[in-house]
Coordinates of C-alpha atoms and ligand atoms in Angstrom, one line a residue:
M6 CA 0.0 0.1 0.2
N7 CA 1.4 3.7 -0.9
Q8 CA 1.9 5.8 2.3
Q9 CA 0.6 8.9 0.7
T10 CA 0.5 11.4 3.4
Q11 CA -1.1 14.4 2.1
A12 CA -3.9 15.1 -0.3
P13 CA -3.0 17.8 -2.4
F14 CA -4.0 21.2 -1.3
E15 CA -7.4 22.5 -2.7
N16 CA -6.9 26.2 -2.6
S17 CA -7.8 28.4 -0.6
A18 CA -7.8 32.2 -0.5
E19 CA -4.7 31.9 1.9
K20 CA -2.8 35.0 2.8
I21 CA -0.5 37.0 0.5
W22 CA 2.6 38.0 2.2
S23 CA 4.7 41.2 1.3
V24 CA 8.6 40.6 1.7
A25 CA 8.4 43.0 4.3
E26 CA 6.3 41.2 6.3
I27 CA 8.2 38.2 5.9
E28 CA 11.4 40.1 7.0
A29 CA 9.4 41.6 10.1
L30 CA 9.2 37.8 10.8
F31 CA 12.8 37.1 10.2
K32 CA 13.2 40.0 13.0
L33 CA 11.0 38.8 15.9
P34 CA 12.7 38.0 19.3
F35 CA 13.9 34.4 18.7
N36 CA 11.7 33.2 21.6
D37 CA 8.6 34.9 20.2
L38 CA 9.6 33.5 16.7
M39 CA 10.1 30.0 18.0
Y40 CA 6.9 30.1 20.2
S41 CA 4.5 31.2 17.3
A42 CA 5.9 28.5 14.7
Q43 CA 5.7 25.8 17.0
Q44 CA 1.8 26.6 17.9
V45 CA 1.6 26.8 13.9
T46 CA 2.8 23.2 13.9
R47 CA 0.5 21.7 16.5
Q48 CA -2.6 23.1 14.5
H49 CA -1.6 21.0 11.9
F50 CA 0.6 18.1 13.0
D51 CA 1.7 15.8 15.5
P52 CA 5.2 17.5 16.5
N53 CA 6.8 14.5 17.5
A54 CA 6.5 12.6 14.2
V55 CA 9.1 13.3 11.4
Q56 CA 9.1 12.1 7.9
L57 CA 11.9 10.5 6.3
S58 CA 12.6 10.7 2.4
T59 CA 15.7 8.9 1.1
L60 CA 17.5 10.4 -1.6
L61 CA 19.1 8.3 -4.4
S62 CA 21.4 9.8 -7.4
I63 CA 20.0 7.9 -10.3
K64 CA 22.4 10.3 -12.9
T65 CA 25.3 12.1 -11.3
G66 CA 27.4 14.6 -13.0
G67 CA 27.9 16.1 -16.3
C68 CA 25.2 18.7 -15.8
S69 CA 24.8 21.4 -18.8
E70 CA 23.7 24.0 -15.9
D71 CA 26.0 26.7 -14.1
C72 CA 24.4 26.5 -10.5
G73 CA 27.4 27.8 -8.4
Y74 CA 26.5 25.8 -5.3
C75 CA 26.4 22.1 -7.2
T76 CA 29.5 19.9 -7.8
Q77 CA 27.7 18.2 -10.7
S78 CA 27.7 21.2 -13.2
S79 CA 30.0 20.8 -16.0
F80 CA 31.3 24.3 -15.8
H81 CA 33.3 23.8 -12.6
A82 CA 35.8 20.9 -11.5
G83 CA 33.5 18.3 -9.2
V84 CA 32.5 15.0 -9.3
E85 CA 32.6 12.9 -12.6
N86 CA 30.1 12.6 -15.4
K87 CA 28.4 8.9 -14.3
K88 CA 25.9 7.2 -16.8
M89 CA 22.5 6.6 -15.3
L90 CA 21.7 3.8 -13.0
E91 CA 19.9 0.4 -13.9
V92 CA 16.5 0.0 -12.7
E93 CA 17.3 -2.9 -11.0
E94 CA 20.0 -0.8 -8.5
V95 CA 17.5 1.9 -8.1
V96 CA 15.0 -0.7 -7.0
K97 CA 17.4 -2.4 -5.0
A98 CA 18.2 0.9 -3.3
A99 CA 14.6 2.0 -2.7
K100 CA 14.3 -1.5 -0.5
A101 CA 17.2 -1.1 1.4
A102 CA 15.7 2.6 2.1
K103 CA 12.2 1.0 3.1
E104 CA 13.7 -1.4 5.3
A105 CA 16.0 1.3 7.3
G106 CA 12.3 3.1 7.7
A107 CA 12.2 5.5 5.0
G108 CA 8.6 6.3 3.8
R109 CA 9.4 8.1 0.8
F110 CA 12.3 7.5 -2.5
C111 CA 13.1 10.6 -4.0
M112 CA 15.4 9.9 -7.2
G113 CA 17.5 12.8 -8.5
A114 CA 19.3 13.6 -12.1
A115 CA 21.6 16.1 -12.6
W116 CA 20.0 17.1 -16.1
R117 CA 18.8 20.6 -17.3
E118 CA 15.7 18.4 -18.6
P119 CA 15.3 14.5 -19.2
S120 CA 15.4 13.2 -22.9
A121 CA 12.8 11.0 -23.9
E122 CA 14.9 8.4 -23.5
D123 CA 15.6 9.1 -19.8
M124 CA 12.1 9.4 -19.2
T125 CA 11.6 5.7 -20.4
A126 CA 14.1 4.7 -17.9
V127 CA 12.6 7.0 -14.9
V128 CA 9.2 5.9 -15.6
E129 CA 9.8 2.2 -15.0
M130 CA 12.1 3.1 -11.8
V131 CA 9.0 5.5 -10.1
K132 CA 7.0 2.4 -11.0
E133 CA 8.7 -0.2 -9.6
V134 CA 9.7 1.8 -6.3
R135 CA 5.9 2.5 -6.0
A136 CA 5.2 -1.2 -6.0
L137 CA 7.4 -1.6 -3.1
G138 CA 4.4 0.5 -1.3
M139 CA 6.8 4.0 -1.2
E140 CA 5.7 7.5 -1.9
T141 CA 7.7 8.7 -4.8
C142 CA 9.7 11.6 -5.7
A143 CA 11.7 12.8 -8.7
T144 CA 14.1 15.6 -9.0
L145 CA 15.3 15.6 -13.1
G146 CA 14.9 19.5 -14.3
M147 CA 13.1 21.2 -16.5
L148 CA 9.7 19.2 -18.0
N149 CA 7.3 19.9 -20.3
D150 CA 3.8 18.8 -20.4
E151 CA 4.3 15.5 -22.2
Q152 CA 6.7 14.4 -19.4
T153 CA 4.8 15.7 -16.1
E154 CA 2.2 12.9 -17.5
Q155 CA 4.7 10.7 -18.2
L156 CA 5.3 10.9 -14.7
R157 CA 1.7 11.4 -13.4
V158 CA 0.7 8.0 -15.1
A159 CA 3.7 6.3 -13.8
G160 CA 2.3 6.8 -10.1
L161 CA 5.1 10.2 -9.5
D162 CA 3.7 11.3 -6.0
Y163 CA 6.0 14.3 -5.7
Y164 CA 7.9 16.3 -7.9
N165 CA 11.3 18.5 -6.6
H166 CA 12.4 21.5 -8.5
N167 CA 13.5 24.4 -6.0
L168 CA 13.2 28.2 -6.4
D169 CA 16.8 28.3 -4.5
T170 CA 16.5 31.9 -3.9
A171 CA 14.9 35.0 -4.2
P172 CA 14.8 36.3 -8.0
E173 CA 17.0 39.3 -7.2
F174 CA 19.9 37.2 -6.3
Y175 CA 19.2 34.3 -8.8
G176 CA 21.7 36.0 -11.1
N177 CA 24.4 35.8 -8.7
I178 CA 24.2 32.0 -8.6
I179 CA 23.0 30.6 -12.1
S180 CA 23.4 32.0 -15.7
T181 CA 22.0 29.0 -17.8
R182 CA 18.3 29.1 -16.7
D183 CA 15.7 31.8 -15.2
Y184 CA 13.4 32.3 -12.7
Q185 CA 10.3 32.1 -14.7
D186 CA 11.8 28.4 -16.3
R187 CA 11.7 27.1 -12.7
L188 CA 8.1 28.8 -12.2
D189 CA 6.6 27.1 -15.4
T190 CA 7.8 23.7 -14.3
L191 CA 6.2 24.0 -11.0
E192 CA 3.5 25.1 -12.8
R193 CA 3.4 22.0 -15.1
V194 CA 3.8 19.7 -12.2
R195 CA 0.9 21.2 -10.1
K196 CA -1.5 21.2 -13.2
A197 CA -0.8 17.6 -13.9
G198 CA -1.8 17.0 -10.2
M199 CA 1.2 15.7 -8.6
H200 CA 2.1 17.2 -5.1
V201 CA 4.7 20.0 -5.4
C202 CA 8.0 20.0 -3.5
S203 CA 9.8 23.5 -3.7
G204 CA 12.4 25.3 -1.6
G205 CA 15.9 26.5 -1.5
I206 CA 19.0 27.1 0.1
V207 CA 20.2 29.5 2.5
G208 CA 23.5 30.7 3.3
M209 CA 25.0 31.4 0.1
G210 CA 25.5 34.9 0.6
E211 CA 22.0 36.7 0.2
N212 CA 20.5 39.2 2.9
L213 CA 18.1 39.2 4.9
T214 CA 15.7 40.9 2.3
Q215 CA 16.7 38.0 -0.4
R216 CA 16.2 35.5 2.4
A217 CA 12.4 36.9 2.9
G218 CA 12.1 37.0 -0.9
L219 CA 12.5 33.5 -1.4
I220 CA 9.9 32.5 1.2
A221 CA 7.8 35.1 0.0
Q222 CA 7.9 33.4 -3.9
L223 CA 7.1 29.8 -2.0
A224 CA 4.2 31.1 -0.3
N225 CA 2.8 33.3 -2.2
M226 CA 2.3 30.4 -4.9
N227 CA -1.1 29.3 -5.1
P228 CA -1.4 27.0 -3.6
Y229 CA 2.0 26.8 -2.0
P230 CA 4.2 23.7 -2.4
E231 CA 3.0 20.5 -0.1
S232 CA 6.7 19.8 0.6
V233 CA 9.2 22.6 1.4
P234 CA 12.8 21.7 1.5
I235 CA 15.0 24.5 3.3
N236 CA 19.1 23.8 2.6
N237 CA 21.9 25.0 4.1
L238 CA 24.6 25.6 1.5
V239 CA 26.9 22.4 1.7
K240 CA 30.3 23.9 0.6
L241 CA 31.6 21.7 -2.1
E242 CA 35.0 21.7 -3.0
G243 CA 35.5 23.3 -6.4
T244 CA 32.5 25.1 -6.9
P245 CA 32.3 29.0 -6.4
L246 CA 30.2 29.0 -3.7
A247 CA 33.1 26.8 -1.8
E248 CA 34.5 30.0 0.1
T249 CA 31.4 31.8 1.1
E250 CA 30.9 32.7 4.6
D251 CA 29.0 30.5 7.1
L252 CA 25.6 31.3 8.1
D253 CA 25.0 31.6 11.4
P254 CA 22.8 28.3 12.8
L255 CA 20.5 30.4 14.4
D256 CA 19.7 32.6 11.0
F257 CA 18.8 29.1 9.6
V258 CA 16.7 28.1 12.4
R259 CA 14.9 31.2 11.9
T260 CA 14.4 30.6 8.3
I261 CA 12.6 27.4 9.2
A262 CA 10.5 29.4 11.6
V263 CA 9.7 31.5 9.0
A264 CA 8.9 28.8 6.3
R265 CA 6.4 27.2 9.2
L266 CA 4.9 30.7 9.7
T267 CA 4.0 31.3 6.1
M268 CA 3.3 28.0 5.0
P269 CA 1.8 26.4 7.8
R270 CA 0.2 23.1 6.2
A271 CA 3.5 22.3 4.3
Y272 CA 5.6 19.6 5.0
V273 CA 9.0 21.6 6.0
R274 CA 12.2 19.8 5.1
L275 CA 15.4 20.1 7.2
S276 CA 17.6 19.5 3.9
A277 CA 21.0 19.5 3.2
G278 CA 23.8 20.9 5.4
R279 CA 22.3 18.4 8.8
Q280 CA 25.8 16.4 8.4
Q281 CA 27.4 19.7 9.7
M282 CA 25.1 20.8 12.0
S283 CA 25.1 19.8 15.9
D284 CA 21.9 17.7 17.6
A285 CA 21.2 21.0 19.2
V286 CA 20.7 23.2 16.4
Q287 CA 18.9 20.0 14.6
A288 CA 16.5 20.1 17.8
L289 CA 15.8 24.0 17.6
C290 CA 14.8 23.5 13.8
F291 CA 12.2 20.6 14.5
L292 CA 11.1 23.1 17.6
A293 CA 10.5 25.4 14.6
G294 CA 8.5 23.3 13.0
A295 CA 10.8 21.3 10.5
N296 CA 8.8 18.0 10.3
S297 CA 10.7 16.1 7.5
I298 CA 14.2 15.1 6.8
F299 CA 16.4 13.3 4.3
Y300 CA 17.4 10.2 5.8
G301 CA 20.6 7.9 5.2
D302 CA 24.1 8.9 4.5
Q303 CA 24.3 10.1 1.2
L304 CA 22.6 13.2 -0.4
L305 CA 23.1 13.5 -3.9
T306 CA 27.0 13.4 -3.6
A307 CA 27.4 15.1 -0.5
G308 CA 27.1 13.1 2.9
N309 CA 24.0 13.0 5.6
P310 CA 24.1 12.0 8.8
E311 CA 24.6 8.3 9.2
V312 CA 21.0 6.0 9.7
D313 CA 22.4 5.2 13.2
R314 CA 22.8 8.8 14.1
D315 CA 19.5 9.8 12.9
R316 CA 17.7 6.9 15.2
A317 CA 19.8 8.1 18.3
L318 CA 18.8 12.1 17.8
M319 CA 15.2 10.8 17.3
D320 CA 15.2 8.3 20.1
K321 CA 16.6 11.3 22.4
L322 CA 13.9 14.0 21.2
G323 CA 11.4 11.2 21.3
M324 CA 10.5 11.7 17.8
Y325 CA 9.1 8.8 15.6
P326 CA 9.0 8.2 11.9
L327 CA 5.7 9.9 10.3
A328 CA 4.7 6.2 9.5
D329 CA 5.1 4.8 13.0
K330 CA 2.8 5.3 16.0
C331 CA 3.8 7.1 18.7
P332 CA 5.5 4.9 21.1
A333 CA 3.9 5.8 23.9
M334 CA 0.5 5.5 22.6
A335 CA 1.7 2.0 20.9
Ligands
SAM9 N1 19.2 18.9 -11.5 C1 18.0 18.9 -10.9 C2 17.8 20.4 -10.6 O1 18.4 21.1 -10.4 O2 16.4 20.6 -10.5 C3 18.2 18.2 -10.0 C4 19.0 18.0 -8.5 S1 19.2 19.4 -8.0 C5 21.1 18.8 -7.0 C6 18.4 19.9 -6.4 C7 18.6 20.6 -5.7 O3 19.7 20.6 -4.7 C8 19.2 22.1 -6.0 O4 18.2 22.9 -6.5 C9 19.8 22.6 -4.8 O5 18.4 23.8 -4.2 C10 20.1 21.1 -3.9 N2 21.4 21.6 -3.6 C11 22.4 21.1 -4.7 N3 23.6 21.2 -4.2 C12 23.7 22.1 -3.3 C13 24.8 22.2 -2.3 N4 25.7 22.4 -2.8 N5 24.1 22.5 -1.0 C14 22.8 22.7 -0.8 N6 21.6 22.3 -1.5 C15 22.1 22.2 -2.7
DTB10 C1 16.6 19.3 -2.0 O1 16.2 20.5 -1.7 N1 18.0 19.0 -1.4 C2 18.2 17.6 -1.9 C3 16.8 17.4 -3.0 N2 16.1 18.5 -2.7 C4 17.4 16.7 -4.4 C5 19.4 18.0 -2.9 C6 20.7 18.5 -2.2 C7 22.0 18.2 -2.3 C8 22.9 18.4 -1.3 C9 24.6 18.5 -2.5 C10 24.8 17.4 -2.8 O2 24.3 15.9 -2.5 O3 25.3 17.3 -3.9
SF4_11 FE1 22.6 20.3 -12.7 FE2 20.5 20.4 -10.9 FE3 23.4 20.8 -10.5 FE4 21.9 23.0 -11.1 S1 21.7 21.9 -9.1 S2 24.3 22.0 -11.9 S3 20.3 21.6 -12.4 S4 22.5 18.9 -11.1

């Protein structure tokens, strides 16, 4: 059985947020911000349950985009260009992820957009992973209408495509594709009837107004994404952003809280950068309303906390995977 966690949002005259209003949330006293975010979390979610997604890079390296944070771009020295994984390898990894407790399996590819041939293989992967009883997610770059339809028919539950940053800062990071291209792909995914997973990266040198600008773009989508990954930049060797100054961890926590307040019913995912975070900072992120993580020792090319470390952290915090029952009620 597929563990579908969410019905698509029916919209809804949700609030339209100005960037200034969001910036004001960022500037609240920390305790006030955390208190409000935790209250909103409790209106919509079990505050101790965490949704677990495992990532697999099904096609690594050699990408024709120039995203400044990414080690898979052929514009800068990073990982080598590998060929796409075979369907059987993907299914094996998905089975292992399910065994370890993940509810969703996300397949990522270093493409600007998939070709027709790529789509044939991905459709097969999606069908087989879904047949295991897992939720499916893919992140393959830009999609056209025919491709969104193919993925929907195959049974894809979520499509991940990030806005990455505010429109005003975007040109500092990526030059090979426009902000509007990203919005168009998200619109097609929504129109095809799949759940939208879209978020961004913080700590790329953006200022507070630009961080608020990213959240405004996401929160003002109609409807806003069901899943919102907030990534802390992982500074990967060879990328133009490798030497960027560290973001104050409390500013990362604030970003999670502001995402929670502006998108109350979304799963807010504490995404890339967890391996470099202390348990205490992660605990603050959960308090701020994060209720989803990437689970498994690898993201796409970068590391993620070991499963044992995450299990220990969940135990320490009295948290449990979304699919499991609260141990205290068992
Ligand atoms: N090629 C597809 C695309 O760009 O849409 C899918 C894969 S891409 C790696 C998915 C997302 O991962 C990016 O949009 C970005 O938000 C995030 N990401 C990539 N490298 C990162 C890094 N070094 N630190 C944090 N997030 C990163
Ligand atoms: C998302 O927002 N973060 C994930 C997923 N969506 C595809 C990717 C993080 C990538 C981190 C760098 C790497 O592994 O290369
Ligand atoms: Fe390519 Fe995606 Fe990396 Fe950009 S983020 S270079 S599109 S793999």
